[in-house]
XYZ file of C-alpha atoms in Angstrom:
688
model
C -55.863 31.572 -103.963
C -54.060 32.537 -100.306
C -50.981 33.399 -101.886
C -52.967 35.850 -103.928
C -54.354 36.642 -100.264
C -50.937 37.373 -99.011
C -49.635 39.638 -101.718
C -52.491 41.776 -100.937
C -52.218 42.345 -97.666
C -48.575 42.699 -98.333
C -49.422 45.290 -100.637
C -51.636 46.871 -97.927
C -49.095 47.497 -95.641
C -46.127 48.711 -97.743
C -48.327 51.056 -99.726
C -47.299 54.145 -97.776
C -43.952 53.120 -99.114
C -44.960 52.476 -102.749
C -46.884 55.797 -102.777
C -43.957 57.880 -101.074
C -41.459 56.331 -103.365
C -43.897 57.262 -106.507
C -44.176 60.921 -105.468
C -40.251 61.127 -104.976
C -40.010 59.861 -108.522
C -41.967 62.373 -110.113
C -40.148 64.895 -108.804
C -36.378 63.276 -110.227
C -38.247 62.721 -113.368
C -38.196 66.408 -113.764
C -34.684 66.646 -113.613
C -33.328 63.433 -114.911
C -34.057 61.985 -118.591
C -35.935 59.512 -119.048
C -35.586 56.371 -121.451
C -38.537 56.643 -123.815
C -39.637 53.240 -123.258
C -39.934 54.219 -119.572
C -42.130 57.371 -120.635
C -44.347 55.227 -123.128
C -44.687 52.867 -119.992
C -45.458 55.840 -117.615
C -47.471 57.573 -120.051
C -49.705 54.394 -120.240
C -49.789 54.679 -116.112
C -50.983 57.794 -116.432
C -54.302 56.952 -118.885
C -55.140 54.150 -116.775
C -55.211 55.607 -113.147
C -57.046 58.599 -114.646
C -59.838 56.126 -115.753
C -59.924 54.343 -112.353
C -60.539 57.924 -110.917
C -63.385 58.364 -113.434
C -64.871 54.682 -112.727
C -64.755 54.958 -108.860
C -65.855 58.385 -108.822
C -69.177 57.138 -110.769
C -69.320 53.943 -108.917
C -68.942 55.523 -105.664
C -72.607 55.575 -103.437
C -70.835 57.922 -101.253
C -68.648 60.874 -101.752
C -66.831 60.396 -98.613
C -66.108 56.257 -99.379
C -62.903 58.613 -102.229
C -62.233 60.769 -99.119
C -58.034 60.357 -100.444
C -59.698 62.257 -103.688
C -58.054 65.840 -102.780
C -54.372 64.838 -102.093
C -55.115 61.771 -104.988
C -55.721 64.881 -107.184
C -52.548 66.765 -106.511
C -50.646 63.614 -107.044
C -51.863 63.063 -110.299
C -51.470 66.393 -111.178
C -47.531 66.377 -110.223
C -47.557 63.516 -112.165
C -48.766 64.769 -115.498
C -46.158 67.806 -114.965
C -43.166 64.987 -114.477
C -44.993 63.419 -117.685
C -44.496 67.049 -119.540
C -41.041 67.992 -118.791
C -39.761 64.453 -119.617
C -41.644 64.605 -122.950
C -40.704 68.223 -123.670
C -37.021 67.226 -122.982
C -37.344 64.122 -125.178
C -38.885 66.441 -128.149
C -36.884 69.239 -128.381
C -33.693 66.807 -127.594
C -34.352 63.985 -129.980
C -37.308 65.198 -132.211
C -39.240 61.733 -130.824
C -40.672 61.172 -127.819
C -41.768 57.495 -127.757
C -44.576 55.413 -129.320
C -47.605 56.865 -127.791
C -46.978 60.603 -128.232
C -45.801 59.371 -131.892
C -49.198 57.788 -132.694
C -51.126 60.522 -131.093
C -49.575 62.967 -133.382
C -49.811 61.107 -136.523
C -52.355 57.951 -136.541
C -54.928 60.389 -134.226
C -54.469 63.899 -135.888
C -54.244 61.784 -139.318
C -50.679 63.489 -139.491
C -51.951 67.219 -139.634
C -50.530 69.533 -136.937
C -53.551 72.244 -137.576
C -56.149 69.321 -136.842
C -54.272 68.377 -133.840
C -53.922 71.883 -132.570
C -57.601 72.405 -132.840
C -58.550 69.256 -131.067
C -56.232 70.121 -128.514
C -57.722 74.012 -127.986
C -61.123 72.295 -127.780
C -59.685 69.765 -125.245
C -58.445 72.734 -123.180
C -61.669 74.935 -123.653
C -63.783 72.029 -122.464
C -61.427 71.261 -119.363
C -60.913 74.386 -118.352
C -64.391 76.631 -119.134
C -66.705 73.583 -118.780
C -66.055 71.253 -116.650
C -63.282 72.622 -114.210
C -65.005 76.060 -113.498
C -68.249 74.179 -112.921
C -66.436 71.809 -110.313
C -64.640 74.720 -108.694
C -67.895 76.473 -108.026
C -69.517 73.407 -107.326
C -67.189 72.391 -104.347
C -66.720 76.240 -103.649
C -70.476 76.334 -102.706
C -71.045 72.936 -101.208
C -67.824 73.567 -98.829
C -69.419 76.842 -97.732
C -73.057 74.989 -97.416
C -71.380 72.354 -95.239
C -69.762 74.289 -92.436
C -72.720 76.529 -92.441
C -74.823 73.269 -91.924
C -72.239 71.666 -89.311
C -74.024 73.656 -86.173
C -77.272 72.415 -86.976
C -76.319 69.498 -87.800
C -74.824 69.142 -84.203
C -77.917 70.179 -82.587
C -79.819 67.637 -84.371
C -77.750 65.054 -83.138
C -77.694 66.168 -79.569
C -81.401 66.260 -80.015
C -82.017 62.681 -81.096
C -79.468 61.488 -78.324
C -81.707 63.269 -75.778
C -84.609 61.978 -77.110
C -83.270 58.787 -77.147
C -83.231 57.641 -80.529
C -79.963 57.093 -81.039
C -77.190 55.783 -78.909
C -73.894 57.655 -77.813
C -72.152 55.238 -80.128
C -74.311 56.244 -83.516
C -74.262 60.354 -82.202
C -70.120 59.753 -82.277
C -70.505 58.099 -85.635
C -72.595 60.885 -87.122
C -70.256 63.486 -85.575
C -67.103 61.730 -87.228
C -68.886 61.764 -90.727
C -70.212 65.186 -90.272
C -66.556 66.503 -89.296
C -65.261 64.131 -92.575
C -67.796 65.842 -94.759
C -66.338 69.290 -93.800
C -62.910 68.102 -94.310
C -63.341 66.540 -97.730
C -65.329 69.028 -99.058
C -63.084 72.243 -98.220
C -60.067 69.841 -99.469
C -62.176 69.958 -102.148
C -62.791 73.336 -102.582
C -58.960 73.797 -102.656
C -58.474 70.589 -104.626
C -59.817 72.115 -107.975
C -57.572 75.163 -108.394
C -55.224 72.167 -109.298
C -57.191 70.861 -112.442
C -57.574 74.718 -113.175
C -53.841 75.181 -113.068
C -52.934 72.005 -114.588
C -55.119 73.222 -117.662
C -53.248 76.606 -117.919
C -49.354 75.178 -117.421
C -50.831 72.339 -120.870
C -51.725 75.657 -123.051
C -48.309 77.017 -121.790
C -45.958 74.087 -122.463
C -47.781 73.584 -125.775
C -47.020 77.043 -127.006
C -43.182 76.681 -125.543
C -42.813 73.466 -127.081
C -43.691 74.761 -130.487
C -41.334 78.098 -130.246
C -38.723 76.138 -128.645
C -38.778 72.954 -131.075
C -39.475 75.158 -134.062
C -36.283 77.473 -132.735
C -34.225 74.266 -132.351
C -35.425 72.508 -135.616
C -34.397 75.620 -137.805
C -31.267 76.614 -136.050
C -29.271 73.387 -134.594
C -30.383 70.828 -137.110
C -30.593 72.496 -140.124
C -34.260 71.479 -140.674
C -36.822 73.561 -143.642
C -39.481 75.591 -141.718
C -42.371 73.859 -143.097
C -40.476 70.552 -141.835
C -38.989 71.736 -138.220
C -42.752 72.848 -137.813
C -44.866 70.016 -139.271
C -42.276 67.826 -136.696
C -42.381 69.407 -133.717
C -45.910 71.065 -133.606
C -47.210 67.502 -134.387
C -44.904 65.619 -131.836
C -45.816 68.702 -129.408
C -49.916 68.471 -129.969
C -49.640 64.854 -129.701
C -48.044 64.770 -126.487
C -50.829 68.085 -125.554
C -53.544 65.319 -126.143
C -51.547 62.465 -124.532
C -51.880 64.865 -121.350
C -54.723 66.567 -121.608
C -57.035 63.218 -122.119
C -56.360 61.834 -118.598
C -56.729 65.206 -117.109
C -59.813 65.401 -118.691
C -60.989 61.885 -116.957
C -59.982 62.877 -113.779
C -61.432 66.884 -113.816
C -64.794 65.027 -114.816
C -64.301 62.316 -112.150
C -63.826 65.221 -109.485
C -66.766 66.839 -111.124
C -69.073 63.861 -110.894
C -67.795 63.423 -107.026
C -68.650 66.514 -106.132
C -71.852 67.074 -107.852
C -73.372 63.643 -106.009
C -72.804 65.550 -102.808
C -76.321 65.107 -102.047
C -76.877 61.634 -103.526
C -76.218 58.259 -101.787
C -78.352 56.046 -103.361
C -77.041 53.628 -105.547
C -74.284 54.944 -107.986
C -74.284 57.101 -110.893
C -76.022 54.462 -113.668
C -78.283 53.257 -111.256
C -79.460 57.046 -110.346
C -79.666 57.964 -113.557
C -81.498 55.302 -114.925
C -84.364 55.339 -112.134
C -84.584 58.950 -112.402
C -84.529 59.114 -116.250
C -86.753 55.928 -116.926
C -89.308 56.030 -114.576
C -91.280 58.858 -115.983
C -93.347 56.716 -118.919
C -94.974 59.584 -119.856
C -91.677 61.944 -120.431
C -90.290 59.568 -122.552
C -93.885 59.451 -124.541
C -93.864 62.968 -125.146
C -90.217 62.818 -126.308
C -90.680 59.907 -128.944
C -93.725 62.144 -130.153
C -91.599 65.186 -130.417
C -88.828 63.120 -132.398
C -91.591 61.525 -134.617
C -93.001 65.382 -135.486
C -89.507 66.377 -136.356
C -89.029 63.740 -138.542
C -92.480 64.357 -140.186
C -91.617 68.281 -140.979
C -88.075 67.485 -142.688
C -85.562 66.386 -140.032
C -83.588 63.014 -141.846
C -86.360 60.453 -141.351
C -84.399 57.275 -140.515
C -82.380 58.551 -137.394
C -85.352 60.462 -136.111
C -87.596 57.520 -136.546
C -85.632 55.127 -135.094
C -85.227 57.149 -132.394
C -88.649 57.847 -131.922
C -89.245 54.314 -132.111
C -86.695 53.416 -129.550
C -87.726 55.801 -126.752
C -91.374 54.952 -127.777
C -90.766 51.522 -127.118
C -89.427 52.030 -123.789
C -92.146 54.331 -122.547
C -94.876 51.906 -123.208
C -92.225 48.669 -121.540
C -91.697 51.488 -118.473
C -95.082 52.324 -118.147
C -96.241 48.300 -118.394
C -93.793 47.574 -115.722
C -94.947 50.135 -113.321
C -98.632 49.043 -113.589
C -97.499 45.160 -112.938
C -95.336 46.549 -110.050
C -98.087 48.744 -108.641
C -100.716 45.644 -109.448
C -98.359 43.004 -107.234
C -98.151 45.836 -104.565
C -101.515 45.579 -104.012
C -101.986 42.234 -104.054
C -99.018 41.849 -101.410
C -100.719 44.057 -99.158
C -103.677 42.365 -99.116
C -102.061 39.346 -98.682
C -100.403 40.618 -95.853
C -103.635 41.928 -94.370
C -105.259 38.440 -94.444
C -101.915 37.120 -93.006
C -101.714 39.550 -90.243
C -105.496 38.689 -89.790
C -105.334 35.035 -89.811
C -101.764 35.030 -87.547
C -102.433 33.915 -83.532
C -99.338 35.904 -82.967
C -101.004 39.362 -84.289
C -102.164 40.422 -80.560
C -98.480 40.230 -79.277
C -97.696 43.962 -80.436
C -101.021 44.734 -78.235
C -99.392 43.485 -75.200
C -96.537 45.864 -75.432
C -97.382 48.677 -72.986
C -95.776 51.820 -73.042
C -94.132 52.951 -69.708
C -94.644 56.836 -70.446
C -97.865 58.143 -72.447
C -99.062 61.944 -72.835
C -102.749 61.219 -74.867
C -104.375 64.426 -76.145
C -107.681 65.532 -77.735
C -107.648 66.436 -80.869
C -107.725 70.176 -80.162
C -104.225 70.072 -78.426
C -102.615 68.443 -81.543
C -101.383 72.043 -82.901
C -99.500 72.081 -79.556
C -97.366 68.761 -81.052
C -97.441 69.913 -84.569
C -94.131 72.009 -85.782
C -96.010 73.286 -88.717
C -98.238 75.358 -86.375
C -95.763 76.671 -83.959
C -96.028 73.772 -81.556
C -93.377 73.179 -79.468
C -94.439 71.040 -77.138
C -91.923 67.648 -78.335
C -89.113 70.100 -77.894
C -90.204 70.419 -74.328
C -90.343 66.761 -73.970
C -86.989 66.238 -75.460
C -85.978 68.797 -72.218
C -87.672 67.120 -69.574
C -86.175 63.933 -69.944
C -82.813 65.628 -69.972
C -83.711 68.025 -66.820
C -85.216 64.541 -65.389
C -81.386 62.909 -66.427
C -79.571 65.652 -64.122
C -81.749 66.372 -61.127
C -83.606 62.225 -60.461
C -80.126 60.989 -62.108
C -82.440 58.541 -64.125
C -82.852 57.776 -68.047
C -86.556 58.147 -69.264
C -87.418 55.801 -71.726
C -89.248 57.740 -74.953
C -92.128 59.162 -73.707
C -94.805 58.075 -76.406
C -97.302 61.100 -77.322
C -100.329 60.099 -79.368
C -104.293 61.791 -79.782
C -107.087 60.034 -78.510
C -110.258 60.521 -79.933
C -112.358 59.444 -77.037
C -110.700 62.093 -74.886
C -112.631 65.982 -74.860
C -111.048 67.875 -77.852
C -109.282 70.147 -74.924
C -108.278 67.346 -72.635
C -105.122 65.011 -72.123
C -104.174 62.642 -69.677
C -100.776 61.306 -68.539
C -100.254 57.395 -68.567
C -97.865 55.091 -66.731
C -97.405 51.345 -67.925
C -100.958 52.248 -69.130
C -102.760 53.688 -66.463
C -103.926 56.864 -66.264
C -102.358 58.735 -63.225
C -102.861 62.501 -63.955
C -104.722 64.761 -67.065
C -105.992 68.102 -67.447
C -107.779 70.683 -69.845
C -106.058 73.508 -71.590
C -107.125 75.884 -74.075
C -104.646 76.098 -76.541
C -105.836 79.647 -77.809
C -105.307 81.170 -74.278
C -102.769 81.924 -71.527
C -102.743 80.740 -67.892
C -102.563 82.714 -65.295
C -101.873 81.925 -61.450
C -101.793 84.239 -58.779
C -98.879 84.780 -56.582
C -100.827 85.762 -53.519
C -100.261 89.425 -54.071
C -102.158 90.293 -56.752
C -104.986 92.073 -57.909
C -108.191 90.336 -58.020
C -109.655 92.380 -61.216
C -108.525 90.218 -64.039
C -110.922 88.669 -66.907
C -110.299 85.302 -67.446
C -112.162 81.701 -67.030
C -112.114 80.126 -63.357
C -110.118 76.508 -63.168
C -107.343 74.851 -61.227
C -103.719 74.675 -62.481
C -102.908 70.920 -63.329
C -99.659 70.496 -61.789
C -99.640 71.753 -58.291
C -103.901 72.394 -57.985
C -103.209 75.873 -57.753
C -106.088 78.420 -58.608
C -105.549 80.141 -62.001
C -107.352 81.647 -64.850
C -107.249 81.005 -68.799
C -107.116 84.713 -70.430
C -106.728 85.678 -73.678
C -103.304 86.830 -75.438
C -104.540 90.775 -75.164
C -104.589 90.582 -71.645
C -101.171 88.711 -71.167
C -99.602 92.020 -70.358
C -101.823 93.388 -67.942
C -101.944 89.964 -65.950
C -98.095 90.251 -65.708
C -98.499 93.990 -64.809
C -100.783 92.558 -61.794
C -97.976 90.041 -60.769
C -99.672 87.078 -62.157
C -97.178 84.177 -63.322
C -98.572 83.379 -67.088
C -97.571 80.597 -69.165
C -98.688 79.011 -72.494
C -100.207 75.638 -72.684
C -97.180 73.871 -73.997
C -95.670 74.920 -70.581
C -98.741 73.706 -68.494
C -98.183 70.486 -69.709
C -94.687 70.456 -69.698
C -94.793 71.380 -66.163
C -97.997 68.832 -64.850
C -95.544 65.665 -67.115
C -92.111 67.019 -64.924
C -94.298 66.709 -61.383
C -96.128 63.377 -62.457
C -92.857 61.710 -63.675
C -90.664 63.431 -60.552
C -93.718 61.649 -58.013
C -93.514 58.760 -60.110
C -90.038 57.905 -60.685
C -90.089 54.764 -58.432
C -92.301 52.978 -61.043
C -90.825 53.955 -63.941
C -87.417 53.199 -63.219
C -86.903 49.095 -63.815
C -84.515 46.524 -63.331
C -83.019 47.607 -67.226
C -82.539 50.895 -66.525
C -80.521 50.449 -63.258
C -78.681 47.584 -65.602
C -77.817 50.546 -68.299
C -77.167 52.766 -65.385
C -74.812 50.215 -63.492
C -73.028 49.206 -67.108
C -72.078 52.729 -67.543
C -71.245 53.303 -63.835
C -68.921 50.052 -64.712
C -66.392 51.764 -67.118
C -65.689 54.483 -64.545
C -66.106 52.529 -61.183
C -65.502 48.680 -62.048
C -64.381 47.906 -58.475
C -67.271 48.636 -56.756
C -69.769 46.582 -59.080
C -67.527 43.550 -59.252
C -67.891 43.463 -55.404
C -71.311 44.396 -55.339
C -73.281 42.670 -58.097
C -73.856 39.957 -58.309
C -71.688 39.008 -55.395
C -73.969 40.978 -52.493
C -76.928 41.868 -54.263
C -78.976 40.860 -57.191
C -80.229 44.020 -59.875
C -83.379 43.445 -58.524
C -82.392 44.601 -55.415
C -80.454 47.640 -56.177
C -83.568 48.768 -57.919
C -85.533 48.389 -55.055
C -83.386 50.610 -52.932
C -82.837 52.948 -55.732
C -86.797 52.762 -56.152
C -87.259 53.528 -52.087
C -84.877 56.333 -52.881
C -87.013 57.725 -55.871
C -90.451 57.490 -53.958
C -89.324 60.203 -51.095
C -87.569 62.434 -54.024
C -84.352 61.444 -53.742
C -82.238 61.852 -56.293
C -80.124 59.207 -57.630
C -77.572 60.593 -59.542
C -74.677 59.982 -57.156
C -74.542 56.626 -57.936
C -71.081 55.795 -56.976
C -72.256 56.636 -53.612
C -74.881 54.773 -53.670
C -73.490 51.263 -54.891
C -70.357 51.912 -51.989
C -73.038 52.335 -49.532
C -74.532 48.843 -50.464
C -71.605 47.201 -50.682
C -70.565 48.596 -46.998
C -73.435 46.973 -45.248
C -75.444 44.150 -47.543
C -73.185 41.746 -45.621
C -75.035 42.466 -42.804
C -78.745 42.748 -43.999
C -80.419 42.263 -47.193
C -83.322 44.104 -45.643
C -84.554 46.542 -48.324
C -85.928 49.164 -46.089
C -82.789 49.125 -44.373
C -79.921 49.214 -46.806
C -82.059 52.049 -48.133
C -82.048 53.937 -44.593
C -78.378 53.076 -44.830
C -78.425 54.542 -48.693
C -79.736 57.859 -47.124
C -77.368 58.257 -44.559
C -74.395 58.086 -47.351
C -76.374 60.982 -49.292
C -77.312 62.919 -46.297
C -75.910 65.848 -47.608
C -77.886 66.097 -51.233
C -81.283 64.856 -49.025
C -80.639 67.946 -46.643
C -80.039 70.307 -49.011
C -83.103 70.235 -50.487
C -84.850 71.173 -47.291
C -83.070 73.956 -45.659
C -83.480 77.813 -46.443
C -80.656 80.574 -47.103
C -79.547 80.570 -43.904
C -79.304 76.958 -43.376
C -82.164 76.570 -41.179
C -84.114 73.720 -40.906
C -87.895 74.196 -39.638
C -89.382 70.944 -38.651
C -92.085 68.902 -36.855
C -90.429 66.388 -34.043
C -92.200 63.037 -32.839
C -92.894 62.985 -29.251
C -90.794 60.105 -27.435
C -93.958 58.057 -26.743
C -95.040 58.372 -30.565
C -91.389 57.046 -31.186
C -91.941 53.794 -28.712
C -95.535 53.387 -30.041
C -93.917 53.125 -33.340
C -91.120 51.139 -31.984
C -93.283 48.712 -30.210
C -95.451 48.329 -33.607
C -92.963 46.963 -35.616
C -93.431 43.500 -36.652
C -90.176 41.562 -38.305
C -90.539 38.214 -40.732
C -88.338 36.300 -42.610
C -89.512 38.852 -45.703
C -88.441 41.281 -43.937
C -90.458 44.205 -41.698
C -93.317 46.097 -41.018
C -95.349 48.557 -38.854
C -99.160 46.917 -37.237
C -100.360 50.579 -35.262
C -103.686 50.181 -33.224
C -105.484 51.885 -35.985
C -107.240 54.267 -32.989
C -103.822 55.581 -31.879
C -102.985 55.770 -35.633
C -106.139 58.114 -36.373
C -105.152 59.765 -33.467
C -101.365 60.270 -35.135
C -102.839 61.533 -37.980
C -105.436 63.859 -36.968
C -102.561 65.819 -34.751
C -99.817 65.386 -37.799
C -102.762 67.345 -40.174
C -103.115 69.749 -37.369
C -99.380 70.550 -37.625
C -98.867 70.519 -41.102
C -101.744 72.862 -41.494
C -99.686 75.064 -38.676
C -96.572 74.792 -40.110
C -98.320 75.825 -43.900
C -99.586 78.483 -42.499
C -96.553 79.807 -41.564
C -94.711 79.626 -45.077
C -92.746 76.161 -44.363
C -92.799 72.965 -46.050
C -93.793 70.523 -43.727
C -91.239 68.152 -42.570
C -90.972 65.900 -39.870
C -87.608 64.961 -37.852
C -87.655 61.655 -36.126
C -84.660 58.361 -34.707
C -83.412 56.725 -37.638
C -85.062 53.893 -36.401
C -88.425 54.757 -36.591
C -88.202 56.887 -39.616
C -88.644 54.556 -42.452
C -92.218 53.318 -40.576
C -93.487 56.613 -39.827
C -93.032 57.183 -43.319
C -95.015 54.137 -44.245
C -97.816 55.007 -41.733
C -98.524 58.400 -42.712
C -97.566 57.748 -46.588
C -101.409 56.932 -48.065
C -102.539 60.507 -46.350
C -99.711 62.578 -46.847
C -97.889 61.450 -49.847
C -95.697 64.596 -49.999
C -94.399 64.882 -46.459
C -90.928 64.725 -46.066
C -89.330 62.609 -43.113
C -86.086 63.229 -41.944
C -84.028 61.262 -39.701
C -81.844 62.901 -37.093
C -78.485 60.947 -39.263
C -79.299 62.906 -41.978
C -78.398 66.116 -40.280
C -75.165 68.047 -40.675
C -73.921 69.945 -37.904
C -73.927 73.037 -39.342
C -77.906 72.925 -39.589
C -79.659 75.205 -37.592
C -82.665 72.983 -36.393
C -85.907 74.949 -35.311
C -89.017 73.022 -34.124
C -92.426 74.347 -34.988
C -94.213 71.528 -33.116
C -94.744 68.374 -31.432
C -96.931 65.298 -33.025
C -97.893 63.799 -29.805
C -100.783 61.286 -29.034
């Protein structure tokens, strides 16, 4: 057994040499005479390989499993032509071309050249007009449609990848398969021409052999015209049949392989039996038709026999299907009972989706593609947008209908808890005023859910009027998508988990292994890195530049393990990215500063423990700071600027914690995060 495996392995290793030698041998056969016993062996090889090719085509589950078929088709065509040349040489020189050709000429054809010639013509017509022509057309159409469908398939793969339905490896495999399909069917389109040319060459060779053999027999060998015609015609037609039968097998194999392009479930026999015999009613009708023909005068024995066979088959299939339905129903009922009895059946209910979007039944058209809904595509783009802007890979967003909601309502949940929601009008558009619009638009007053802006629901016929009046008009899907995006950005620190960070670290390790080897787990755990990244995302700092974040942590993790301090060090490393979010086109930064007394108060209120640090400010002073800050925020907003607080690095994180509950969207920067070219303009001071 071991020796056989070794021999097989050696054969695979040397297969390229064997194929190259075989092709060269085919070319040599066209020049050098071949003895009759070798020709008999090669003709047998031709028939054997042709039969193998036919069976492989029938038993393949996928056409790409036989991707070498186009090249093999060319080699087999060359092999048959070399056999034709060798056998023609022997027939014309010796009047004898071996046992196989003689057997076909005398035994199979009964020694009659006319019968042999007619059978040969029938085989050529079957191959050339029926099988080859059909296979050629199918190959041409399949190749064309495969190439036309490539862009759509590529886009589908990209969409599945962005939606998280497949991995990068699966996407690469699918793209490679699409490319292989295009190459295979394109090659088959050209290879089908070999079969067509081979059939034409067979006819020409037979005619030449008959004329040449008749001439040689009469003029050189002094045979009578009848003897020459009888001898050379039988040999020539026998040789043609020996060549055409393998050619017919290969043509049939090519046709089967190409026509099964859309079928990959089982081999040909399994498909035919499952598709022909799984309809008992059709078989019963066929049996009745056969019996009727027998009654009307057709030969009764064959028709009644086949009617009985088909009828019994129909009855058996019907009974089998009924039994399978009963068994399936019983199995489903048993499974339901088992699921009810199982104590583990509640485990699936414990799974909590990180992101959920629940909608009332009136909003289902927004998701239904058949009704023109595009919300699913927008969700895919949201995941892509968050990856580009925030630097995190969102988990799949589960979308479902909720009959307990109002028909036009939707809610957004994070880890099973509702964090936002709104109401939509599916057949309307949301018109939002830019502040410079005319207040004469007719509509239903509402509040835009993402930013809390006043808006109106308007009908489609008012859309153009609203746009001309300066309103920003969006459809309901855009409203939901914008709201979902803002919720994700404001809660990104809750969405990012340890496993997500681990996946990002694994991805970064492929390109920057040194920083990962130094940092994790030697200095920090994955959980500590996750807390730092969550701290950045809490203040809407993108973590896309993960390498800079990890290098900053590696530089400072030996000095401190305090998460807040490490986060501040990382912010300094990302200062350029942070400050770019807040400066205007003139590199000006409009800020609110803290009075030194306030900063000193915060410093004195910092409490240090073994588990970190926190701020404990006197409630009255904290209220004074909040009131003064609120007034400054209102003043800055009226001037058209985003409220930004600039303070000393040591108090930045604590001032942010102090004001986060009252002013969650307030940006707090430190002096260490400023660039030299930034023009800082103070709009006010927070004092007490």
